[in-house]
Short mmCIF file of C-alpha atoms in Angstrom, two decimals:
data_model
loop_
_atom_site.label_atom_id
_atom_site.label_comp_id
_atom_site.label_asym_id
_atom_site.label_seq_id
_atom_site.Cartn_x
_atom_site.Cartn_y
_atom_site.Cartn_z
CA MET A 111 148.70 52.15 60.61
CA ASN A 112 150.61 48.80 60.30
CA VAL A 113 154.32 49.30 59.56
CA LEU A 114 156.74 46.53 58.69
CA ALA A 115 160.48 47.24 58.82
CA ALA A 116 162.48 45.03 56.42
CA TRP A 117 166.19 44.44 56.59
CA GLU A 118 167.78 42.14 54.04
CA LEU A 119 171.36 42.99 53.14
CA GLY A 120 174.40 43.98 55.25
CA GLY A 121 175.33 42.76 58.71
CA ASN A 122 176.09 43.59 62.33
CA TRP A 123 174.46 46.18 64.57
CA GLY A 124 174.18 49.15 62.26
CA HIS A 125 170.90 48.27 60.61
CA VAL A 126 169.09 47.37 63.86
CA ALA A 127 170.42 50.58 65.51
CA ARG A 128 168.94 52.49 62.64
CA ASP A 129 165.57 50.75 62.48
CA LEU A 130 164.59 50.28 66.18
CA PRO A 131 164.48 53.98 67.13
CA VAL A 132 162.00 54.59 64.29
CA LEU A 133 159.90 51.57 65.20
CA ARG A 134 159.97 52.46 68.88
CA ARG A 135 158.66 56.02 68.10
CA LEU A 136 156.00 54.72 65.79
CA GLN A 137 154.85 52.30 68.51
CA ALA A 138 154.69 55.09 71.03
CA MET A 139 152.40 56.99 68.62
CA GLY A 140 149.94 53.99 68.59
CA HIS A 141 150.94 52.36 65.37
CA ASP A 142 151.30 48.56 65.00
CA VAL A 143 154.95 47.80 64.13
CA ARG A 144 156.97 44.69 63.52
CA TYR A 145 160.45 43.85 62.27
CA ALA A 146 161.51 41.32 59.56
CA ALA A 147 165.30 41.14 59.91
CA ARG A 148 167.98 39.48 57.89
CA ASP A 149 169.79 38.43 61.00
CA ALA A 150 167.14 37.62 63.63
CA THR A 151 169.79 36.43 66.10
CA ILE A 152 171.01 39.98 66.32
CA ALA A 153 167.57 41.68 66.20
CA ALA A 154 165.27 39.35 68.18
CA SER A 155 166.51 39.98 71.73
CA LEU A 156 166.78 43.74 71.17
CA CYS A 157 163.25 43.80 69.72
CA ALA A 158 161.99 41.74 72.61
CA SER A 159 163.44 44.16 75.16
CA ILE A 160 161.20 46.93 73.77
CA GLY A 161 158.13 44.85 72.84
CA ILE A 162 158.44 44.78 69.00
CA PRO A 163 157.66 41.52 67.27
CA CYS A 164 160.57 40.19 65.15
CA VAL A 165 160.73 37.52 62.44
CA THR A 166 163.39 36.33 60.00
CA ALA A 167 163.17 38.09 56.66
CA PRO A 168 162.33 35.88 53.66
CA HIS A 169 165.42 34.85 51.91
CA GLY A 170 166.53 32.41 49.18
CA ALA A 171 170.31 32.47 48.78
CA ALA A 172 173.14 32.64 51.35
CA ILE A 173 174.32 36.21 51.57
CA ARG A 174 178.01 36.31 51.02
CA ARG A 175 180.47 38.84 52.34
CA MET A 176 181.07 41.48 49.62
CA PRO A 177 184.56 40.88 48.19
CA ARG A 178 187.01 43.80 48.21
CA GLY A 179 187.29 44.00 44.47
CA LEU A 180 183.56 43.94 43.73
CA ALA A 181 182.80 46.50 41.07
CA GLY A 182 179.05 47.11 41.11
CA TYR A 183 175.62 46.60 42.46
CA GLY A 184 174.69 43.95 39.93
CA ALA A 185 177.25 41.57 41.55
CA ILE A 186 175.72 42.13 44.98
CA LEU A 187 172.24 41.36 43.91
CA PHE A 188 173.36 38.39 41.86
CA ALA A 189 175.18 36.88 44.93
CA ASP A 190 172.06 37.55 46.96
CA GLY A 191 169.81 35.41 44.70
CA PHE A 192 168.61 37.97 42.17
CA GLY A 193 170.37 35.95 39.47
CA ASP A 194 168.02 32.94 40.03
CA ALA A 195 164.38 33.37 38.94
CA GLU A 196 163.05 30.65 41.24
CA ILE A 197 164.91 31.95 44.29
CA LEU A 198 163.78 35.49 43.66
CA GLY A 199 160.14 34.56 42.92
CA GLN A 200 159.92 32.52 46.25
CA ARG A 201 161.47 35.49 48.13
CA LEU A 202 158.96 37.98 46.70
CA ALA A 203 156.11 35.69 47.49
CA GLY A 204 157.38 35.37 51.06
CA TRP A 205 157.37 39.10 51.51
CA MET A 206 153.88 39.36 50.04
CA ARG A 207 152.66 36.68 52.48
CA LEU A 208 154.04 38.74 55.37
CA PHE A 209 152.31 41.84 53.97
CA ALA A 210 149.00 40.01 53.79
CA GLU A 211 149.26 38.19 57.14
CA HIS A 212 149.83 41.38 59.11
CA ARG A 213 147.82 43.72 56.87
CA ILE A 214 150.85 45.95 56.25
CA ASP A 215 150.11 49.61 55.19
CA VAL A 216 153.75 50.82 54.81
CA VAL A 217 157.13 49.08 54.35
CA LEU A 218 160.14 50.68 55.87
CA ALA A 219 162.99 49.10 53.83
CA ASP A 220 166.54 49.09 55.22
CA TYR A 221 168.79 47.83 52.50
CA ALA A 222 165.94 45.49 51.48
CA PRO A 223 165.67 45.40 47.66
CA ALA A 224 163.42 42.26 47.46
CA ALA A 225 161.02 43.81 50.03
CA LEU A 226 160.88 47.01 47.97
CA LEU A 227 160.07 45.02 44.81
CA ALA A 228 157.40 43.04 46.65
CA ALA A 229 155.81 46.18 48.09
CA ARG A 230 155.64 47.65 44.56
CA MET A 231 153.95 44.48 43.34
CA TYR A 232 151.61 44.27 46.30
CA GLY A 233 150.54 47.88 45.89
CA ILE A 234 151.64 49.30 49.22
CA PRO A 235 153.90 52.32 49.69
CA SER A 236 157.50 52.07 50.96
CA VAL A 237 160.14 54.36 52.50
CA ALA A 238 163.76 53.27 51.85
CA VAL A 239 166.19 54.29 54.58
CA GLY A 240 169.97 53.85 54.46
CA SER A 241 173.36 55.26 53.62
CA GLY A 242 174.33 56.57 50.30
CA PHE A 243 175.78 53.23 49.41
CA GLU A 244 172.55 51.33 50.32
CA ILE A 245 170.35 53.64 48.34
CA PRO A 246 172.29 54.47 45.17
CA PRO A 247 171.05 57.20 42.74
CA ASP A 248 168.21 56.42 40.49
CA SER A 249 170.38 56.60 37.38
CA VAL A 250 170.62 54.60 34.15
CA GLU A 251 174.06 53.43 35.04
CA LEU A 252 174.81 52.67 38.70
CA PRO A 253 177.95 54.03 40.28
CA SER A 254 181.24 51.99 40.26
CA PHE A 255 182.70 50.92 43.53
CA LEU A 256 186.19 51.34 42.20
CA THR A 257 188.25 54.52 41.46
CA ASP A 258 188.94 53.27 37.88
CA ALA A 259 185.33 53.10 36.70
CA ASP A 260 186.24 52.81 32.98
CA ARG A 261 188.30 49.74 33.59
CA ASP A 262 185.54 47.85 35.29
CA ALA A 263 182.64 49.14 33.09
CA PRO A 264 182.19 46.20 30.80
CA ALA A 265 181.92 43.64 33.68
CA ARG A 266 179.74 45.90 35.73
CA ARG A 267 177.33 46.57 32.94
CA PHE A 268 177.08 42.93 32.04
CA SER A 269 176.23 41.88 35.66
CA GLU A 270 173.70 44.74 36.04
CA GLY A 271 172.06 43.84 32.70
CA LEU A 272 171.91 40.18 33.59
CA VAL A 273 170.20 40.86 37.01
CA LEU A 274 167.80 43.40 35.46
CA PHE A 275 166.84 40.77 32.81
CA ASN A 276 166.16 38.20 35.51
CA VAL A 277 164.25 40.62 37.76
CA ASN A 278 161.95 41.63 34.90
CA ARG A 279 161.43 37.97 33.95
CA VAL A 280 160.14 37.29 37.43
CA LEU A 281 158.02 40.42 37.52
CA ARG A 282 156.34 39.59 34.23
CA ALA A 283 155.67 36.02 35.41
CA LEU A 284 153.96 37.48 38.48
CA GLY A 285 151.89 39.91 36.45
CA ALA A 286 153.89 43.06 37.48
CA ALA A 287 155.30 45.85 35.30
CA PRO A 288 159.00 45.47 34.48
CA LEU A 289 161.68 47.86 35.64
CA GLU A 290 163.47 50.29 33.26
CA ARG A 291 166.74 50.30 35.05
CA LEU A 292 168.42 48.25 37.87
CA ALA A 293 168.59 51.33 40.22
CA GLN A 294 164.88 51.16 40.74
CA VAL A 295 165.34 47.95 42.78
CA PHE A 296 166.78 50.17 45.56
CA GLN A 297 164.23 52.99 45.40
CA GLY A 298 161.21 53.39 47.72
CA ALA A 299 158.23 55.67 47.17
CA ARG A 300 160.42 58.01 49.39
CA ASN A 301 164.07 57.69 50.21
CA VAL A 302 165.83 58.93 53.35
CA LEU A 303 169.65 58.95 53.37
CA THR A 304 171.11 58.64 56.95
CA THR A 305 174.16 60.65 56.09
CA VAL A 306 175.07 64.10 54.88
CA ALA A 307 175.91 65.19 51.28
CA GLU A 308 179.67 65.37 51.84
CA LEU A 309 179.68 61.74 53.12
CA ASP A 310 177.34 60.23 50.47
CA HIS A 311 179.19 57.17 49.15
CA CYS A 312 177.92 58.02 45.60
CA GLY A 313 178.40 61.77 45.73
CA ALA A 314 176.17 64.65 46.70
CA ARG A 315 172.68 64.52 45.21
CA PRO A 316 170.84 67.84 44.90
CA ASP A 317 167.35 66.33 45.33
CA ALA A 318 168.13 63.93 48.15
CA THR A 319 166.64 63.91 51.69
CA TYR A 320 169.69 63.83 53.99
CA ALA A 321 168.60 63.18 57.55
CA GLY A 322 171.99 62.78 59.12
CA PRO A 323 173.13 59.84 61.15
CA LEU A 324 170.45 57.59 62.84
CA GLN A 325 171.72 55.02 65.31
CA ASP A 326 170.65 54.02 68.76
CA LEU A 327 170.65 50.45 70.20
CA PRO A 328 168.42 49.75 73.22
CA GLY A 329 170.31 48.22 76.10
CA GLY A 330 173.75 49.50 75.02
CA VAL A 331 176.42 49.47 77.76
CA ALA A 332 177.27 52.80 79.30
CA ALA A 333 180.93 53.60 79.05
CA HIS A 334 182.83 56.57 80.52
CA TRP A 335 186.25 58.26 80.07
CA LYS A 336 188.44 57.70 83.07
CA GLY A 337 190.07 61.14 82.82
CA THR A 338 193.68 60.20 82.22
CA THR A 339 196.11 62.62 80.66
CA GLY A 340 196.33 60.95 77.24
CA PRO A 341 194.18 61.76 74.13
CA ARG A 342 190.76 60.24 74.15
CA VAL A 343 190.19 57.82 71.24
CA LEU A 344 186.99 55.96 70.53
CA VAL A 345 187.34 52.81 68.38
CA TYR A 346 184.57 50.73 66.81
CA LEU A 347 185.98 48.07 64.41
CA ARG A 348 184.60 44.73 63.20
CA GLY A 349 186.77 41.65 62.35
CA VAL A 350 189.89 40.25 63.83
CA ASP A 351 192.35 41.13 61.06
CA PRO A 352 195.88 42.45 61.99
CA VAL A 353 194.81 46.03 61.60
CA VAL A 354 192.75 45.83 64.79
CA GLY A 355 195.89 44.77 66.58
CA HIS A 356 197.97 47.50 65.03
CA VAL A 357 195.43 50.09 66.23
CA LEU A 358 195.47 49.03 69.86
CA ARG A 359 199.24 48.63 69.99
CA ALA A 360 199.65 52.11 68.43
CA LEU A 361 197.22 53.71 70.90
CA ASP A 362 198.89 51.82 73.77
CA ALA A 363 202.28 53.09 72.75
CA ILE A 364 201.18 56.84 72.73
CA GLY A 365 199.39 56.49 76.16
CA ALA A 366 195.98 57.21 74.83
CA GLU A 367 192.83 56.78 76.82
CA VAL A 368 190.72 54.34 74.71
CA ILE A 369 187.19 52.97 74.62
CA ALA A 370 187.35 50.21 72.04
CA VAL A 371 184.25 48.36 70.79
CA LEU A 372 185.45 45.18 69.23
CA PRO A 373 182.56 42.71 68.79
CA ASP A 374 184.55 40.06 66.98
CA VAL A 375 187.67 39.89 69.23
CA ALA A 376 187.53 36.76 71.31
CA ARG A 377 189.66 37.79 74.24
CA ARG A 378 190.91 41.10 75.65
CA PRO A 379 194.18 42.20 73.97
CA ASP A 380 197.24 42.53 76.14
CA VAL A 381 197.15 46.31 76.62
CA ARG A 382 196.99 48.79 79.47
CA ALA A 383 193.97 49.04 81.72
CA GLU A 384 193.22 52.55 80.27
CA ILE A 385 192.19 50.73 77.05
CA GLN A 386 188.64 49.70 77.81
CA VAL A 387 187.54 46.85 75.53
CA PHE A 388 183.90 45.99 74.94
CA ARG A 389 182.46 43.17 72.79
CA GLN A 390 178.83 44.27 73.33
CA PRO A 391 177.15 47.34 71.96
CA VAL A 392 178.16 50.64 73.71
CA ARG A 393 176.01 53.80 73.95
CA PHE A 394 178.10 56.46 72.15
CA ASP A 395 176.06 59.49 73.31
CA GLY A 396 178.51 61.64 75.18
CA LEU A 397 181.51 59.71 74.12
CA ILE A 398 181.95 60.74 70.48
CA GLU A 399 181.52 64.48 71.19
CA THR A 400 184.25 64.41 73.84
CA ALA A 401 186.69 62.27 71.91
CA ASP A 402 189.87 63.62 70.28
CA LEU A 403 189.72 60.94 67.51
CA VAL A 404 187.31 58.32 66.35
CA ILE A 405 188.67 55.16 64.54
CA ALA A 406 185.94 53.26 62.62
CA SER A 407 184.78 51.86 59.32
CA GLY A 408 180.94 51.94 59.36
CA SER A 409 178.92 54.89 57.90
CA GLY A 410 176.85 55.49 61.07
CA THR A 411 179.81 55.94 63.46
CA VAL A 412 181.94 57.83 60.85
CA THR A 413 179.08 60.24 60.06
CA THR A 414 178.18 60.77 63.70
CA ALA A 415 181.79 61.67 64.55
CA SER A 416 182.29 63.90 61.55
CA ILE A 417 179.23 66.12 62.22
CA ALA A 418 180.28 66.21 65.91
CA GLY A 419 183.45 67.90 64.90
CA VAL A 420 185.75 65.00 65.70
CA PRO A 421 188.51 63.79 63.29
CA VAL A 422 188.14 60.32 61.93
CA LEU A 423 190.43 57.61 60.88
CA VAL A 424 188.67 55.17 58.54
CA LEU A 425 190.06 51.65 58.13
CA PRO A 426 188.09 50.20 55.17
CA GLY A 427 187.58 46.42 55.03
CA ASN A 428 185.45 46.37 51.84
CA ALA A 429 184.43 48.42 48.80
CA GLU A 430 181.61 50.14 50.56
CA GLN A 431 183.90 51.38 53.33
CA ALA A 432 186.61 52.37 50.83
CA MET A 433 184.01 54.60 49.09
CA LEU A 434 183.16 56.22 52.37
CA ALA A 435 186.85 56.66 53.26
CA ARG A 436 187.48 58.59 50.04
CA ARG A 437 184.58 61.00 50.99
CA VAL A 438 185.99 61.53 54.43
CA THR A 439 189.41 62.32 53.04
CA GLN A 440 187.91 64.87 50.64
CA THR A 441 186.21 66.73 53.50
CA GLY A 442 189.53 67.29 55.31
CA ALA A 443 187.90 65.91 58.46
CA GLY A 444 189.91 62.76 58.52
CA MET A 445 191.96 60.24 56.60
CA SER A 446 192.05 56.54 55.82
CA VAL A 447 194.54 53.63 55.90
CA ASP A 448 193.67 50.69 53.71
CA GLY A 449 195.32 47.45 54.75
CA GLY A 450 197.88 49.31 56.74
CA THR A 451 200.98 48.04 58.62
CA ALA A 452 201.64 48.84 62.26
CA ALA A 453 203.91 51.77 61.15
CA THR A 454 201.30 53.34 58.76
CA VAL A 455 198.51 53.03 61.36
CA LEU A 456 200.69 54.67 64.03
CA ASP A 457 201.66 57.51 61.62
CA ALA A 458 198.09 58.10 60.69
CA ILE A 459 196.97 58.28 64.38
CA ASP A 460 199.81 60.61 65.20
CA ARG A 461 198.94 62.91 62.25
CA LEU A 462 195.28 63.12 63.15
CA LEU A 463 196.05 63.92 66.74
CA ARG A 464 198.76 66.49 66.08
CA ASP A 465 197.70 68.23 62.87
CA ALA A 466 195.03 70.86 63.78
CA SER A 467 193.74 71.01 60.14
CA PHE A 468 191.79 67.74 60.67
CA ARG A 469 189.96 69.15 63.68
CA THR A 470 189.31 72.36 61.79
CA GLY A 471 187.82 70.37 58.88
CA ALA A 472 185.68 68.34 61.23
CA ARG A 473 184.37 71.46 63.00
CA ALA A 474 183.64 73.17 59.73
CA LEU A 475 181.41 70.17 58.80
CA ALA A 476 179.84 70.21 62.35
CA ALA A 477 179.02 73.82 61.99
CA LYS A 478 177.15 73.19 58.77
CA TYR A 479 174.92 70.53 60.34
CA THR A 480 174.30 71.75 63.91
CA GLY A 481 170.55 70.93 63.62
CA LEU A 482 171.10 67.27 62.67
CA ARG A 483 170.52 64.95 65.59
CA MET A 484 169.41 61.35 66.02
CA GLU A 485 165.97 62.63 67.12
CA SER A 486 165.60 64.79 64.05
CA ALA A 487 166.66 61.88 61.82
CA VAL A 488 164.00 59.67 63.36
CA GLN A 489 161.35 62.34 62.81
CA THR A 490 162.39 62.70 59.08
CA VAL A 491 161.80 59.04 58.50
CA ILE A 492 158.48 59.09 60.36
CA ASP A 493 157.39 62.18 58.35
CA GLU A 494 158.06 60.27 55.13
CA ILE A 495 156.16 57.26 56.36
CA HIS A 496 153.15 59.42 57.11
CA ASN A 497 153.52 61.15 53.71
CA VAL A 498 153.47 57.98 51.64
CA SER A 499 150.65 56.57 53.78
CA SER A 500 148.46 59.66 53.32
CA HIS A 501 149.08 59.81 49.52
CA HIS A 502 148.16 56.17 49.23
CA SER A 503 144.94 56.18 51.18
#
């Protein structure tokens, strides 16, 4: 079986960390696998280290950072070229050329809406894998990113209708059946959500396949706790905004032992030696489970910590992360600080370390999902790949 993993939207290490364990397992089973990645600079060296061919995913428009106030999925797709028929048509054609060149049997789509559309047109099955945000519910009206959904509804519906009109215009021109609703852009023949119901950005879905967190980067650096007397805090944050500095200074002030993964920080902050700072990927196995607190923003790390029974402080930097932060707060396993000051960040860290209710909430979540591990998540994705392949042949 020839499998192509496709990654189009989003950035950083999370998508590669989710895709490569699946491709590596498929490769070990004797399947032919390759990776078409949005950011080949991130993926290529990691793919090369484990012998997986990697190419740049077909694209048409520059992918812009999602603004904090963005209201809905229509705006994301519009900014990614779905609002331009010529760009979208070229992108779909690029994917179909890849399918033909490598005789692809199944597409594994990681936040790759154009690849999913192309697979549908080309007549090959697909499995969509991602968070609850990356695979929204297949509903007539897509969820709002904002808490005041009624206020943004007119603009959101307009953008979604405009993108759907344009998508169907392209599909008809290429001889394919039109879509009934925009949500279908994100749907594979099967969907696997790499989270749990309580942390689904869009709310729990009774019919969803929740595999739990899936992330493992080959070649990640091994880090170890030094065994000092302070609380153990694992930090994984992107960006260089003031909040990162607030976090490190707060942890320095309370004498915490810290492992901080900060890929975007140019130089080591002026903090105690007990604060270990890494710019490269770090292997989290054995670290998260033994931490007293995890400070992060991304779905993979937050979900992994939560079902390991560790309280989480979420520091959202965009609408997607804000949606996740609200779910974490609702579980009682953590809290969030949005755009906080040094004082609010320090207060949140102090509360999470001192208030036993957060640890109780996290342990309750962990007890519910004791069987979910990275290996089981990989197997869930592979089972779905085999299912769609067998039904198609």
